Coordinates of C-alpha atoms (C1' of nucleotides) in Angstrom, one line a residue:
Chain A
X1 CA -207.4 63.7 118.3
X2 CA -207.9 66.9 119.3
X3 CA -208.9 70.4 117.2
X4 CA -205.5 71.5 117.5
X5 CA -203.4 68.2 116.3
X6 CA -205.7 68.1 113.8
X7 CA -204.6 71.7 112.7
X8 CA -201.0 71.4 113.4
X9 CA -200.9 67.6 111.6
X10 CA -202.3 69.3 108.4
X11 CA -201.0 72.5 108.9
X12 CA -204.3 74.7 108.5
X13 CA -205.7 76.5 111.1
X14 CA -208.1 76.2 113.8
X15 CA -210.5 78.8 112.9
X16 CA -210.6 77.2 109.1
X17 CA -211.4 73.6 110.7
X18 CA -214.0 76.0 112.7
X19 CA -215.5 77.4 109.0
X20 CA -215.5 73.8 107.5
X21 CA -217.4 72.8 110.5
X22 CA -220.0 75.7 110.2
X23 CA -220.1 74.6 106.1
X24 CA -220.8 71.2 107.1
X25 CA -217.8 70.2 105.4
X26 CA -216.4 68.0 108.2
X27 CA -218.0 67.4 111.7
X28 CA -215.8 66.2 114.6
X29 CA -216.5 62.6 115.6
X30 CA -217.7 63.8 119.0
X31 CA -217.5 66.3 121.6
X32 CA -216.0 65.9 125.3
X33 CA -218.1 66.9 128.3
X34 CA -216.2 70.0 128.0
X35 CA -217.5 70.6 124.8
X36 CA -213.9 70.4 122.8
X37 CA -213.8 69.0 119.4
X38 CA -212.9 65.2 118.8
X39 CA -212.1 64.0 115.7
X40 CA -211.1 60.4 114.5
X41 CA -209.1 58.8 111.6
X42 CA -212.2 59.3 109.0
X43 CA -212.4 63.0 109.9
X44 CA -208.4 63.0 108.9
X45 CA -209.2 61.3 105.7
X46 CA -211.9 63.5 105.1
X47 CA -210.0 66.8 105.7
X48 CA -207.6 65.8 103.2
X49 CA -209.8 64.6 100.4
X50 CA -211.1 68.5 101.5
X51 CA -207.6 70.0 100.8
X52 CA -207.2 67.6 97.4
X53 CA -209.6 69.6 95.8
X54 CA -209.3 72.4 97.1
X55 CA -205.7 72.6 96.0
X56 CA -207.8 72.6 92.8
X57 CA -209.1 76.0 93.4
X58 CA -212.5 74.6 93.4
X59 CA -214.6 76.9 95.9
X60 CA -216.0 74.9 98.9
X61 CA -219.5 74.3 97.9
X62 CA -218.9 72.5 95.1
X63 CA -216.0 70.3 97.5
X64 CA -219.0 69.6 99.8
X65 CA -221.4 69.0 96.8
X66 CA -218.2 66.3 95.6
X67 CA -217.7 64.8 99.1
X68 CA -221.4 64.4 100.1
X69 CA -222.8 63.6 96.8
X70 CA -220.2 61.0 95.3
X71 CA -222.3 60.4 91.9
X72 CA -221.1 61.3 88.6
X73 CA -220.9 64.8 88.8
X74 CA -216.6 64.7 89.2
X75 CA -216.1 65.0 85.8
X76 CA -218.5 67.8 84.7
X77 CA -217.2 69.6 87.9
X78 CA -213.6 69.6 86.7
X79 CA -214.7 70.7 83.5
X80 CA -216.6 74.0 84.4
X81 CA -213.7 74.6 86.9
X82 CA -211.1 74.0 84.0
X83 CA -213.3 76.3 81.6
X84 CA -213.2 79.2 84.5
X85 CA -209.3 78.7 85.0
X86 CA -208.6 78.6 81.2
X87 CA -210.5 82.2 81.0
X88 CA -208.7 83.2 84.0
X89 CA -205.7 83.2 82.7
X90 CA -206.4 84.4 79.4
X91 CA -207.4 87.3 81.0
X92 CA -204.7 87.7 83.5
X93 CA -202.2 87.2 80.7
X94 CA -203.9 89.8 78.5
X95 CA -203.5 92.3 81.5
X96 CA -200.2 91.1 82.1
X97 CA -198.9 92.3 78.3
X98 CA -200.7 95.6 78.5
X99 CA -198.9 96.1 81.8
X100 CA -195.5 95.3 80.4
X101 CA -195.7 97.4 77.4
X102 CA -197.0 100.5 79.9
X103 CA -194.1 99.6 82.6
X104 CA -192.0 99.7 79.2
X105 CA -192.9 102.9 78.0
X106 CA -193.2 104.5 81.3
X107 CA -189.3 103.5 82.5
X108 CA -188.5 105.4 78.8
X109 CA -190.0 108.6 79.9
X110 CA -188.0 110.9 82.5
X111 CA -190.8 111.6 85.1
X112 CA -192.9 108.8 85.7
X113 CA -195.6 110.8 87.3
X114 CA -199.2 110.0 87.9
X115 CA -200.4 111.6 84.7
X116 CA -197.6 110.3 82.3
X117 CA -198.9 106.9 83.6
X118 CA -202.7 107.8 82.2
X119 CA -201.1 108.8 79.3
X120 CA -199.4 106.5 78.7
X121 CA -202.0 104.2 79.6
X122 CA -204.1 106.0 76.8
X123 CA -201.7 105.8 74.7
X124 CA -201.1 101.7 75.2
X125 CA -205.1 101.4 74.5
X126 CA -204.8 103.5 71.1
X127 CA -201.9 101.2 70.3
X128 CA -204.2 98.3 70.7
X129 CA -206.9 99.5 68.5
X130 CA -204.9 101.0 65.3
X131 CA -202.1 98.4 65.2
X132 CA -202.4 94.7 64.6
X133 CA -201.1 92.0 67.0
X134 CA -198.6 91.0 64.6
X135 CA -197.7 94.9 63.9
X136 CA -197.3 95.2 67.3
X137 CA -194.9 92.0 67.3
X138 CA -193.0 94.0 64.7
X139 CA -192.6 97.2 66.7
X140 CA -191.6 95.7 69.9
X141 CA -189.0 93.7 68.2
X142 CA -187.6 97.1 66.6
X143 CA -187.8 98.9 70.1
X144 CA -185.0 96.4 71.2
X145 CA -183.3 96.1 68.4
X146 CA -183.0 100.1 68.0
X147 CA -182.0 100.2 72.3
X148 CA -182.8 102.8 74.9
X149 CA -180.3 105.5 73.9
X150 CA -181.6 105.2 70.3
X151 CA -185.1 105.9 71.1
X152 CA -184.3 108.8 73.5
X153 CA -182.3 110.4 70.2
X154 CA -185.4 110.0 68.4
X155 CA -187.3 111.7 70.9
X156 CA -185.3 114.4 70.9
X157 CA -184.9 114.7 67.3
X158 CA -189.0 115.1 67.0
X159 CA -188.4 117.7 69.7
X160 CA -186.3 119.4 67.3
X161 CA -187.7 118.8 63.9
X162 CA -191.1 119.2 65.4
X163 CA -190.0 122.5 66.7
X164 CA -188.2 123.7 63.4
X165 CA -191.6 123.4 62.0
X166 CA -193.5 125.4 64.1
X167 CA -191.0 128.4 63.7
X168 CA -190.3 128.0 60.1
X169 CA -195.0 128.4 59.4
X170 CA -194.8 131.3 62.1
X171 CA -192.4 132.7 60.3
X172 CA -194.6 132.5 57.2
X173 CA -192.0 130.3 54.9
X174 CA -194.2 128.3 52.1
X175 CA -193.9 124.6 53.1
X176 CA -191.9 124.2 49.4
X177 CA -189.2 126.3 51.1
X178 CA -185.9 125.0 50.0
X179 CA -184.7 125.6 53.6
X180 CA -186.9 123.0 55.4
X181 CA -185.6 120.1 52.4
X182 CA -183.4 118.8 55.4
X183 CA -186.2 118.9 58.1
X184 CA -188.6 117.2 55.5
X185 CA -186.1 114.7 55.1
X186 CA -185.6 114.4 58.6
X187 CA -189.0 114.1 59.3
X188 CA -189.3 110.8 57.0
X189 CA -186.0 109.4 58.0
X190 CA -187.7 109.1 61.7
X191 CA -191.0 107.8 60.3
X192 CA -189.2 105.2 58.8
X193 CA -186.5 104.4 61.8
X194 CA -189.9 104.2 63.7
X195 CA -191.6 101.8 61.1
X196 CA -188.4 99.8 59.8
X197 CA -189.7 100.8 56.3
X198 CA -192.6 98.5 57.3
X199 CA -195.2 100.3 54.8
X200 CA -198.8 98.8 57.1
X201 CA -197.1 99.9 59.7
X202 CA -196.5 103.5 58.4
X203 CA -200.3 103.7 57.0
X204 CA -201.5 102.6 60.5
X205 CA -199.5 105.5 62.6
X206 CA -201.3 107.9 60.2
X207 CA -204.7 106.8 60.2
X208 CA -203.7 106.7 64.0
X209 CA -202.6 110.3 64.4
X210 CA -206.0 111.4 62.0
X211 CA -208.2 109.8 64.1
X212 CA -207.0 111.0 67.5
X213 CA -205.9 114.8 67.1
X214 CA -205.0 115.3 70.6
X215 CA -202.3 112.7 69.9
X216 CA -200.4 115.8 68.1
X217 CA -201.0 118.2 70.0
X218 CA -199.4 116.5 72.9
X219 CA -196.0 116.4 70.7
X220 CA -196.6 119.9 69.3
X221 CA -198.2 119.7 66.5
X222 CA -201.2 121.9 65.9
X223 CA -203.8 121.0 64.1
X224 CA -203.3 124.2 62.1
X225 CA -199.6 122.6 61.4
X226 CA -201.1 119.7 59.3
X227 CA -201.7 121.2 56.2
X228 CA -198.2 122.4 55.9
X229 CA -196.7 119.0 57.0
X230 CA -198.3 117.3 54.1
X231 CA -197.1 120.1 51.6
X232 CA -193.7 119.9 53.0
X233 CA -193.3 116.1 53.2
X234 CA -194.6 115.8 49.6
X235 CA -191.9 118.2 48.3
X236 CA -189.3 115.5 49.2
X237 CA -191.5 112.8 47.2
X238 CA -193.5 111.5 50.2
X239 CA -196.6 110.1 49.3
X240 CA -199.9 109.1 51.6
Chain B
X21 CA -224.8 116.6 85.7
X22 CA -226.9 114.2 87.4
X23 CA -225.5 110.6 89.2
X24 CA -227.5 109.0 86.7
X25 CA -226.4 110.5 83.9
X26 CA -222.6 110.3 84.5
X27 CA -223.5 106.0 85.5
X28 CA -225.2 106.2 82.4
X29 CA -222.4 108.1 80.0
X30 CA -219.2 106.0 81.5
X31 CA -221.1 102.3 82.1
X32 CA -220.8 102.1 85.3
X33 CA -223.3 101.3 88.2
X34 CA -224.7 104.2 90.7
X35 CA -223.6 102.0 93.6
X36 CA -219.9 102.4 92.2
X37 CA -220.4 106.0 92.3
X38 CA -222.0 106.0 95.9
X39 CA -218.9 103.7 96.9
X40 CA -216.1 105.6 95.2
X41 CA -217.0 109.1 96.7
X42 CA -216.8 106.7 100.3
X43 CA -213.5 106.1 99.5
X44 CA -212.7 109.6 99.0
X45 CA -212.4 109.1 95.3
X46 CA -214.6 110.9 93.6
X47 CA -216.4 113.8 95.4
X48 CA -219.5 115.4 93.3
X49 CA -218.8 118.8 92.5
X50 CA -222.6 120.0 95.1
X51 CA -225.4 118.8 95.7
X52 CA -228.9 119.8 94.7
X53 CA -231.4 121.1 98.0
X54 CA -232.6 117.8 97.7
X55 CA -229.1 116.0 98.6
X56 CA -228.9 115.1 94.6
X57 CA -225.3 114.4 93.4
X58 CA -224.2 116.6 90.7
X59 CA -221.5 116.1 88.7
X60 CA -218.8 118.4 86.4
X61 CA -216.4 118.2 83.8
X62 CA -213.4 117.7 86.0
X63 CA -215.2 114.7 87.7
X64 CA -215.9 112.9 84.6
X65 CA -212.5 113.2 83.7
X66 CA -211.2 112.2 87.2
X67 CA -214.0 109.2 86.6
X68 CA -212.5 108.5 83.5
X69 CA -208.8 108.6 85.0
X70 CA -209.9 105.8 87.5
X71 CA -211.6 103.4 85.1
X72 CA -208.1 103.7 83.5
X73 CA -206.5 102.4 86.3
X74 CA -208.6 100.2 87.5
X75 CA -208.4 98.4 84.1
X76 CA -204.7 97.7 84.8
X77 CA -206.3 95.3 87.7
X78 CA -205.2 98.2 90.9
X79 CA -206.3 97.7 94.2
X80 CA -208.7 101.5 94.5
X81 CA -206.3 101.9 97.3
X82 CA -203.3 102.8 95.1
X83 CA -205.6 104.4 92.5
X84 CA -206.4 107.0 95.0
X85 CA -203.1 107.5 96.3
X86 CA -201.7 108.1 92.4
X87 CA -204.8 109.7 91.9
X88 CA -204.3 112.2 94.9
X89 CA -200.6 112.8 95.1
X90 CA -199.5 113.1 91.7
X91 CA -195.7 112.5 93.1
X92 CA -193.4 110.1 91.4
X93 CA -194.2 106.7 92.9
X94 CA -196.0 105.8 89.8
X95 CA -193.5 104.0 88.1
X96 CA -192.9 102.1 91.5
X97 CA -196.8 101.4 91.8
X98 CA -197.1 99.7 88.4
X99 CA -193.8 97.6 89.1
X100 CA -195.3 96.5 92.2
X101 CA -198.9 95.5 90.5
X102 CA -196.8 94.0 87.5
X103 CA -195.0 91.8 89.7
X104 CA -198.2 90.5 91.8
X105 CA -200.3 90.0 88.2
X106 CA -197.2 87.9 86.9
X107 CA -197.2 85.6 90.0
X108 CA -201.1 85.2 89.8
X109 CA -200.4 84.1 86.0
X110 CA -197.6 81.8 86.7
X111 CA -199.9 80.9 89.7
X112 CA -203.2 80.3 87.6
X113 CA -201.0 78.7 84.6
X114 CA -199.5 75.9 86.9
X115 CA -203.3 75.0 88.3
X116 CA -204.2 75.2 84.7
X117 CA -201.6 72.6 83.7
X118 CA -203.0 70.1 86.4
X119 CA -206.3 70.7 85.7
X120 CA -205.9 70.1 82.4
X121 CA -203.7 67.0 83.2
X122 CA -206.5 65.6 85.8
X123 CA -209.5 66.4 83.3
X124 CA -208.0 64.1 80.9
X125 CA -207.1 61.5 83.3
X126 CA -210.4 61.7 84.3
X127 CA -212.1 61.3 80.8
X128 CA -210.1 58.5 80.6
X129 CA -211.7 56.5 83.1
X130 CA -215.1 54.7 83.0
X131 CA -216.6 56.5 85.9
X132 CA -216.0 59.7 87.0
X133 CA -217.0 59.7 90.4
X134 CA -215.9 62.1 93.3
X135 CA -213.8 58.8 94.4
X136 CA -212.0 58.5 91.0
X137 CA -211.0 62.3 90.9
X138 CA -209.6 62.2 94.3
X139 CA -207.3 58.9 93.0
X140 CA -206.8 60.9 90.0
X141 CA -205.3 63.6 91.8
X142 CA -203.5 62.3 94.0
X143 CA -201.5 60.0 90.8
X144 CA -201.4 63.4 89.2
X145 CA -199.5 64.8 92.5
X146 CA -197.4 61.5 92.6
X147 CA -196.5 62.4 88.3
X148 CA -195.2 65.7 90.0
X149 CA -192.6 64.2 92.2
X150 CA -191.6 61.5 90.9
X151 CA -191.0 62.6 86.6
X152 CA -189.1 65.3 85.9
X153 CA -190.9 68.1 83.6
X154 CA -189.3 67.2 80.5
X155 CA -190.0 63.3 81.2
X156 CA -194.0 64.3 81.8
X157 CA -193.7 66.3 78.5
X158 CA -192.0 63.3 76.5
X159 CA -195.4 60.5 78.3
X160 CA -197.8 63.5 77.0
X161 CA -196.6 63.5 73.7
X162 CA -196.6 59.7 73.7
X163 CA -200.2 59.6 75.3
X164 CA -201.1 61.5 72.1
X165 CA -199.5 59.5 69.8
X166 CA -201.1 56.3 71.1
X167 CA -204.3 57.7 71.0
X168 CA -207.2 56.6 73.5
X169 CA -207.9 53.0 71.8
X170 CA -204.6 52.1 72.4
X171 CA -204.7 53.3 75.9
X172 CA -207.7 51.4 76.7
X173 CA -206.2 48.6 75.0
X174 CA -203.4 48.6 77.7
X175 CA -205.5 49.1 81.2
X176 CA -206.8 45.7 79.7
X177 CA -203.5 44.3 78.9
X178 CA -202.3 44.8 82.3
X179 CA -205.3 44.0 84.2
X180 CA -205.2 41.0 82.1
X181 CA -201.4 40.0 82.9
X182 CA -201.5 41.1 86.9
X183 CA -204.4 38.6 87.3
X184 CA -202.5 36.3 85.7
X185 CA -199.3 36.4 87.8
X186 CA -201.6 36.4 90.6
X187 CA -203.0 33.0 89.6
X188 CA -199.9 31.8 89.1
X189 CA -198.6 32.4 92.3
X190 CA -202.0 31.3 94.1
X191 CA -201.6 28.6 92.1
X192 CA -197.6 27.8 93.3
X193 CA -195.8 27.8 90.2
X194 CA -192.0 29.3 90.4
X195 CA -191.7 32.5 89.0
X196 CA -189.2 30.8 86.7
X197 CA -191.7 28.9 85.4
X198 CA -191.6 28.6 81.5
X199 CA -195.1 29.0 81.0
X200 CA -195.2 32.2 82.5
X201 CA -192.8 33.7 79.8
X202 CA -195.2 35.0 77.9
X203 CA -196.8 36.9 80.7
X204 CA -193.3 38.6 81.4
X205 CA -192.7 39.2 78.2
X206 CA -196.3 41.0 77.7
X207 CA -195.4 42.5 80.8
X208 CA -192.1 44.2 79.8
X209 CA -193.7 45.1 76.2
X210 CA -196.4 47.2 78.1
X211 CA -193.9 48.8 79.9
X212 CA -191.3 49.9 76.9
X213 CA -194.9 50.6 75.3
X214 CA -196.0 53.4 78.4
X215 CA -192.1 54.0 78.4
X216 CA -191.5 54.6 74.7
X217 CA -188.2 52.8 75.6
X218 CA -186.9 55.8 77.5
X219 CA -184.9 54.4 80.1
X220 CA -184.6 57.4 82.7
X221 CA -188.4 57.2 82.5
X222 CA -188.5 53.5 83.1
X223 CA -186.4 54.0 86.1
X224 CA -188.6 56.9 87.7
X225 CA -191.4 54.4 86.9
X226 CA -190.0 52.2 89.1
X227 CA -188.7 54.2 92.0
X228 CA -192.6 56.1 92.0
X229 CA -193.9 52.0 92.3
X230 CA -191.3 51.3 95.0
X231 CA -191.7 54.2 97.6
X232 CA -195.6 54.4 97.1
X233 CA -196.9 50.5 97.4
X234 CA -200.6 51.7 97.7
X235 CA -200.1 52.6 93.7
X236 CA -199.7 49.2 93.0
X237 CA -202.1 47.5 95.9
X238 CA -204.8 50.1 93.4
X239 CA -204.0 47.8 90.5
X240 CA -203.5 44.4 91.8
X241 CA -200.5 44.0 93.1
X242 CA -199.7 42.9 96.5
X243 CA -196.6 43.5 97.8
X244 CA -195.7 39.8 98.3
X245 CA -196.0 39.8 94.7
X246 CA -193.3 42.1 93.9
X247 CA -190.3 39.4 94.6
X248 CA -192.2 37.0 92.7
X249 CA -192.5 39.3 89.8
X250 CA -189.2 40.5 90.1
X251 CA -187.7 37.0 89.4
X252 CA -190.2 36.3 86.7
X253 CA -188.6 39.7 84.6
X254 CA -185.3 38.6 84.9
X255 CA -186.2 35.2 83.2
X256 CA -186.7 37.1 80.4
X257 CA -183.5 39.0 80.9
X258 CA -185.1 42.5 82.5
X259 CA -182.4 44.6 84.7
X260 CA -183.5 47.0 87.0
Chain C
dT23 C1' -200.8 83.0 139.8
dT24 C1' -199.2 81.8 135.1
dG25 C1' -199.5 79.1 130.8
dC26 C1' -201.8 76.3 127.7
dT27 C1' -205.7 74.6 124.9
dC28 C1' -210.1 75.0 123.9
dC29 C1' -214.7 77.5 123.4
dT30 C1' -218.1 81.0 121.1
dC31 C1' -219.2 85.4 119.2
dA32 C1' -218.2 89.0 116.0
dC33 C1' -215.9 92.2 113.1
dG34 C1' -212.9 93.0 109.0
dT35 C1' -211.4 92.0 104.2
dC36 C1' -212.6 93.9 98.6
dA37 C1' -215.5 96.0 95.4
dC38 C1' -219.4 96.4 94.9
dG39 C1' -224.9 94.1 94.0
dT40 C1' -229.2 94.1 95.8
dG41 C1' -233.0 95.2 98.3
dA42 C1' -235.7 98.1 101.7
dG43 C1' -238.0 102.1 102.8
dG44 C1' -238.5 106.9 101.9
dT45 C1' -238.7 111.5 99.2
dG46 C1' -239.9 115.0 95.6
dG47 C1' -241.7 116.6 91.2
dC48 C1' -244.2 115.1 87.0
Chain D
dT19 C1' -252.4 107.4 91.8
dT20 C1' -248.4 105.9 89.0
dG21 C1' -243.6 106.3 87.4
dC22 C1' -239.1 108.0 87.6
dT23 C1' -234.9 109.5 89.8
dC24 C1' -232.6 110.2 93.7
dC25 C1' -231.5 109.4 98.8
dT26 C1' -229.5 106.6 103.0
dC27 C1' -228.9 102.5 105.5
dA28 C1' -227.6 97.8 105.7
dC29 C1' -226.9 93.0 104.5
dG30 C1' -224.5 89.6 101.5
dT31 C1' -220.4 87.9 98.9
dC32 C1' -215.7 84.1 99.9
dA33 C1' -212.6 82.0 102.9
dC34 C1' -211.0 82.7 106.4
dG35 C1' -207.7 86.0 110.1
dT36 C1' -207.8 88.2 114.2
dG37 C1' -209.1 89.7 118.5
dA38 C1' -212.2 89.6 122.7
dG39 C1' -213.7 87.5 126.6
dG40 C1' -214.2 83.3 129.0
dT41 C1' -213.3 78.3 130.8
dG42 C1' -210.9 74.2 132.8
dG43 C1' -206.9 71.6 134.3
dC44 C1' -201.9 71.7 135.2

DNA sequence: TTGCTCCTCACGTCACGTGAGGTGGC
DNA sequence: TTGCTCCTCACGTCACGTGAGGTGGC
């Protein structure tokens, strides 16, 4: 049978019987004068005990190494392959969840631009490293319990509160101020929607927002503002 | 800053940097007299911005072309990438599943030779078609309950009981014969045993046996055995 | 002449790693 | 002279896809 019944009966192409040739992964039977290829019934069988493992994902040189060398290698072979695959996916599903969450967070913002994507891609990463798995199980479960138009208030409300702030320090008002009691209180009402009262959770989003400054600054809080933050939430009882 | 410094200071090799400015993305900021790379603050941040998405697993293609035109296909780009990495997990996961599913087949058997993994996979391929997923769950589960003595008890058994019918045959006894009712019976027990007494499972058992005869030529039996063995069941009151 | 099958180079893919051979200043 | 950093080619990787240019028989 010819090169190209061979390729249509198995449904691979010429040039890859070509490359298996040049591999030494399966010679034709014989050549015609002309030079064509030739192959007979073993060559068939051969080419798909070639595609069997294959299908396996195992690369070619270790196909060859099964097919020529039948010994007792099979079993190790699998195994290294299985370890490879197993750490494969591990990885790929690793990558997979930090994508989700950043595709998540990204369809919440209004302009998904190039730098909002490193940003948020930042901000993913700091996620990883000041929040737990499990804390993380937690937030994600509140984020679609809460519901898009929720979280978009809350946005805006930090806007706002943030905002309030700011104005109330430039205009010098102490932190005590009787007049910011409802923006304090504001303020801790969105810590907790954020945390669902979930106190770890609350410790870790300050150590978080210690730790990385430009975190706050990107909201609108100075570093300058901290100080009066802490005086004002602790006037409406809020403790570290 | 020199080439070295800023391979040094982010981790990654010179050659990257050499390759990336040939792809347009990274440029040094000038060179030295001598043709020396050197390096600013905006580049090591554009450096930085890469690594970041090149983490998320992007072709450098797209990382340049969110990199360079800040527009709004960023959202669009990390959908796109998302849905490719979820396909390569499903992908990798499936392989891993008959990997997994061959490698224990395979540590089953006495010898692991190239020869026994192709058999292997092939019966795995066969499992595929001819169980449904929940049925191959269900023999799992049952494979681990049995545990491997057990298992090698019954390759036995039925070795045992096909050679048996065989001689019988050979020998011309009916298959109605009463001294073969212990055989049958063995022979049904070791099928409720594989079975668990599910009968949807018995039934794909049997179709599988019936449309691929070589399974059973692998194990002993002929197919002029099969009437023979047929009538010998339902002695013992077996319906198909 | 056109159409078909086959042939043998040989380049391209993706993200670099790894030399090879050379330079300039300590 | 030796050692260090830098430079520019250029090949190799893995499993092929895709021409390019040519042949032989209908």
């Amino acid at each position: 049978v010819t090169i190209g019944e061979l390729a249509r009966r198995t449904g691979i192409s010429v040039r890859t019987l070509h490359y298996y040739e040049e591999l030494g992964l399966l010679r034709p039977l014989q050549r015609t004068p002309k030079g064509h290829r030739l192959y007979g019934d073993a060559e068939l069988l051969q080419l798909q005990q070639i595609l069997s493992l294959r299908a396996l994902g195992l690369p070619l040189e270790e196909v060859r190494s099964l097919l020529t060398r039948k010994d007792t290698t099979a079993l190790e072979t699998v195994e290294r392959h299985l370890e490879r695959v197993r750490a494969e996916v591990s990885d790929r599903t690793r990558l997979l969840r930090t994508l989700e969450s950043v595709a998540a967070r990204l369809r919440q913002g209004e302009k998904p631009t190039a730098e909002q994507l490193l940003r948020t891609i930042e901000e993913t990463n700091m996620l990883d490293k000041y929040y737990t798995k499990e804390q993380l199980e937690t937030l994600a479960q509140r984020h679609e319990q809460l519901g898009p138009e929720r979280i978009r208030q809350s946005a805006e409300d930090w806007k706002q509160v943030i905002s309030t702030v700011r104005e109330a320090k430039a205009k010098g008002l102490a932190p005590t101020d009787p007049s910011l009691r409802p923006t304090a209180e504001k303020w801790i009402s969105l810590i907790r929607e954020f945390s669902g009262g979930d106190r770890a959770i609350e410790s870790s989003l300050e150590t978080m927002y210690k730790s990385e400054r430009s975190l706050g600054v990107q909201y609108g809080i100075e570093p300058s503002m901290e100080a009066f933050i802490g005086e004002m939430l602790r006037t409406v009882g809020w403790k570290r």
